[in-house]
Amino acid sequence: MENNLTIVKEFEDLARQALPKMYYDYFRGGAEDEFTLRENVEAFQRIRLNPRVLINVSSINMSTSLLGFKLSAPILVAPTGGQKFAHLEGEVATARAAAACNTIMVLSFASSCTIEEVASSCNAVRFLQLYVYKQRYVSAKVVQRAESCGFKAILLTVDTPRLGRREADIKNKMVAIKLGNLEGLLSVDVNDEGSSNLQAFANGTLDPSLSWKDIAWLKSITKLPILIKGILTAEDARKAVEFGVSGIVVSNHGGRQLDYVPATISVLEEVVQAVSGAVPVLVDGGVRHGTDIFKAIALGAKAVMVGRPIVYGLAAKGELGVRNVIGILKNELEQTLALAGCPSVEDISRMHVQTPADRLRSLI
């Protein structure tokens, strides 16, 4: 990596130069007007920090744990499909980088490398992100393969009864990703009927009948803990706990599904309050700096998941680029902890941040 690459944003610039327009647009883009895509980042910027001083921060501990697994910092690699579009080694390179950084990679169901390839690439804790298809046996088979390969949890994505309208992909006639895990199970060759091939494939396979009762079905085919990814309201968070999930990911799919939903950081606190500590809550969307991670932890998240910056690092520099992106975020978080007066992640509290709602209440 060039010595002058010091912030995550610079990897996006390199990725834009390295990738064909279709692939860059696929990774970067969001749904429709991309309001939520922008808002995910901008909502973090509206949260202020309240540092404390005269606290001994000569030693900083960023480690935490999730479902009993230790992390070097509260950062997970979010599931992002089709990573061979970014780099020839795809998810295998990302897996090795995550392992080297002592964190957890969540492998996308839409991975371009197989579960077995990723599992054999290095020794690490990994989770699998899951879509449920109309052909339930396809999803069931992938889950069972992940469990047999030593994956430790399932993240069930619940905000995708059909694919969001991603206008850049439609204009580019984005091709469907070659899904390594579906080889021999399902073909990605479909008639696009004027839209993107990717959208046509997704809408022909995703199960729009998926409902809360299907949590029981998923539990019946795996012993792994199940986390729900795609929660944005307190009501759904409470319902997830009632149905016995092991964790919640506050997510709007990186602004790629329904546009004009809230930024994830802006609804994180209400979800955390709704579950009252019953399960860990994670958040993704818009994380670009260590200060963003700090803010998420202060508002109750156990950890954040990082998606696009990881892929940009992969596109720019392969495995090394992913390691560099994670390293920059960890360095920024360590600096934030020290300057905010927090010797450890566990010392971050609600008093360390001021949200727009806090400022409004102070005026009443």
PDB file of N, CA, C and O in Angstrom, residues 98 102 123 142 146 158 192 212 219 228 234-235 257 266 268 271 290 295 318 320:
ATOM      1  N   ALA A  98      -9.255 -11.104   7.112  1.00  0.00           N
ATOM      2  CA  ALA A  98     -10.024 -11.056   8.358  1.00  0.00           C
ATOM      3  C   ALA A  98      -9.355 -11.902   9.434  1.00  0.00           C
ATOM      4  O   ALA A  98      -9.272 -11.505  10.602  1.00  0.00           O
ATOM      5  N   ASN A 102      -7.652 -10.868  13.176  1.00  0.00           N
ATOM      6  CA  ASN A 102      -8.346 -11.434  14.347  1.00  0.00           C
ATOM      7  C   ASN A 102      -9.782 -10.944  14.475  1.00  0.00           C
ATOM      8  O   ASN A 102     -10.222 -10.508  15.551  1.00  0.00           O
ATOM      9  N   ASN A 123      -7.473 -20.666   9.097  1.00  0.00           N
ATOM     10  CA  ASN A 123      -8.184 -21.063  10.315  1.00  0.00           C
ATOM     11  C   ASN A 123      -8.735 -19.825  11.001  1.00  0.00           C
ATOM     12  O   ASN A 123      -7.960 -18.980  11.453  1.00  0.00           O
ATOM     13  N   VAL A 142     -26.980 -25.277   1.578  1.00  0.00           N
ATOM     14  CA  VAL A 142     -25.871 -24.353   1.831  1.00  0.00           C
ATOM     15  C   VAL A 142     -25.626 -24.212   3.331  1.00  0.00           C
ATOM     16  O   VAL A 142     -24.476 -24.191   3.792  1.00  0.00           O
ATOM     17  N   ALA A 146     -22.187 -25.196   5.369  1.00  0.00           N
ATOM     18  CA  ALA A 146     -21.480 -24.250   6.231  1.00  0.00           C
ATOM     19  C   ALA A 146     -21.242 -24.845   7.608  1.00  0.00           C
ATOM     20  O   ALA A 146     -20.146 -24.723   8.176  1.00  0.00           O
ATOM     21  N   VAL A 158     -33.361 -10.590   6.151  1.00  0.00           N
ATOM     22  CA  VAL A 158     -34.826 -10.592   6.129  1.00  0.00           C
ATOM     23  C   VAL A 158     -35.434  -9.383   5.425  1.00  0.00           C
ATOM     24  O   VAL A 158     -36.653  -9.205   5.452  1.00  0.00           O
ATOM     25  N   ASP A 192     -33.466 -11.679 -18.711  1.00  0.00           N
ATOM     26  CA  ASP A 192     -33.518 -10.438 -17.931  1.00  0.00           C
ATOM     27  C   ASP A 192     -34.703  -9.541 -18.282  1.00  0.00           C
ATOM     28  O   ASP A 192     -35.014  -8.609 -17.549  1.00  0.00           O
ATOM     29  N   TRP A 212     -42.061 -14.849   9.885  1.00  0.00           N
ATOM     30  CA  TRP A 212     -41.511 -15.157  11.207  1.00  0.00           C
ATOM     31  C   TRP A 212     -41.570 -16.649  11.518  1.00  0.00           C
ATOM     32  O   TRP A 212     -40.686 -17.186  12.184  1.00  0.00           O
ATOM     33  N   LYS A 219     -34.292 -23.178  12.321  1.00  0.00           N
ATOM     34  CA  LYS A 219     -33.769 -23.862  13.507  1.00  0.00           C
ATOM     35  C   LYS A 219     -33.825 -25.376  13.356  1.00  0.00           C
ATOM     36  O   LYS A 219     -33.002 -26.096  13.940  1.00  0.00           O
ATOM     37  N   ILE A 228     -30.608 -12.227  13.058  1.00  0.00           N
ATOM     38  CA  ILE A 228     -31.488 -11.641  12.048  1.00  0.00           C
ATOM     39  C   ILE A 228     -30.857 -10.349  11.541  1.00  0.00           C
ATOM     40  O   ILE A 228     -30.572  -9.439  12.323  1.00  0.00           O
ATOM     41  N   ALA A 234     -38.145  -1.019  16.525  1.00  0.00           N
ATOM     42  CA  ALA A 234     -38.232  -1.642  17.844  1.00  0.00           C
ATOM     43  C   ALA A 234     -39.211  -2.809  17.826  1.00  0.00           C
ATOM     44  O   ALA A 234     -38.977  -3.843  18.465  1.00  0.00           O
ATOM     45  N   GLU A 235     -40.310  -2.658  17.080  1.00  0.00           N
ATOM     46  CA  GLU A 235     -41.328  -3.709  17.034  1.00  0.00           C
ATOM     47  C   GLU A 235     -40.757  -5.007  16.471  1.00  0.00           C
ATOM     48  O   GLU A 235     -40.970  -6.098  17.028  1.00  0.00           O
ATOM     49  N   GLN A 257     -31.823  -1.655  -0.774  1.00  0.00           N
ATOM     50  CA  GLN A 257     -33.136  -2.276  -0.877  1.00  0.00           C
ATOM     51  C   GLN A 257     -34.232  -1.220  -0.991  1.00  0.00           C
ATOM     52  O   GLN A 257     -34.519  -0.753  -2.068  1.00  0.00           O
ATOM     53  N   SER A 266     -29.264   5.893  13.085  1.00  0.00           N
ATOM     54  CA  SER A 266     -30.320   6.722  13.680  1.00  0.00           C
ATOM     55  C   SER A 266     -31.402   5.894  14.362  1.00  0.00           C
ATOM     56  O   SER A 266     -32.177   6.433  15.162  1.00  0.00           O
ATOM     57  N   LEU A 268     -30.529   2.705  15.688  1.00  0.00           N
ATOM     58  CA  LEU A 268     -29.831   1.715  16.513  1.00  0.00           C
ATOM     59  C   LEU A 268     -30.292   1.745  17.959  1.00  0.00           C
ATOM     60  O   LEU A 268     -30.598   0.703  18.560  1.00  0.00           O
ATOM     61  N   VAL A 271     -33.651   0.140  18.804  1.00  0.00           N
ATOM     62  CA  VAL A 271     -33.588  -1.319  18.733  1.00  0.00           C
ATOM     63  C   VAL A 271     -32.899  -1.880  19.971  1.00  0.00           C
ATOM     64  O   VAL A 271     -33.365  -2.857  20.574  1.00  0.00           O
ATOM     65  N   GLY A 290     -13.067   5.355  12.511  1.00  0.00           N
ATOM     66  CA  GLY A 290     -13.066   4.830  13.863  1.00  0.00           C
ATOM     67  C   GLY A 290     -14.037   5.562  14.767  1.00  0.00           C
ATOM     68  O   GLY A 290     -14.621   4.969  15.681  1.00  0.00           O
ATOM     69  N   LYS A 295     -19.136   5.749  18.019  1.00  0.00           N
ATOM     70  CA  LYS A 295     -20.514   6.226  18.161  1.00  0.00           C
ATOM     71  C   LYS A 295     -21.503   5.069  18.213  1.00  0.00           C
ATOM     72  O   LYS A 295     -22.455   5.082  19.002  1.00  0.00           O
ATOM     73  N   GLY A 318      -6.085  -6.290  -3.065  1.00  0.00           N
ATOM     74  CA  GLY A 318      -6.264  -7.682  -2.698  1.00  0.00           C
ATOM     75  C   GLY A 318      -6.298  -7.879  -1.194  1.00  0.00           C
ATOM     76  O   GLY A 318      -6.808  -7.033  -0.445  1.00  0.00           O
ATOM     77  N   LEU A 320      -4.000  -7.664   1.004  1.00  0.00           N
ATOM     78  CA  LEU A 320      -3.313  -6.589   1.722  1.00  0.00           C
ATOM     79  C   LEU A 320      -4.206  -5.373   1.868  1.00  0.00           C
ATOM     80  O   LEU A 320      -4.225  -4.715   2.919  1.00  0.00           O
TER      81      LEU A 320
END
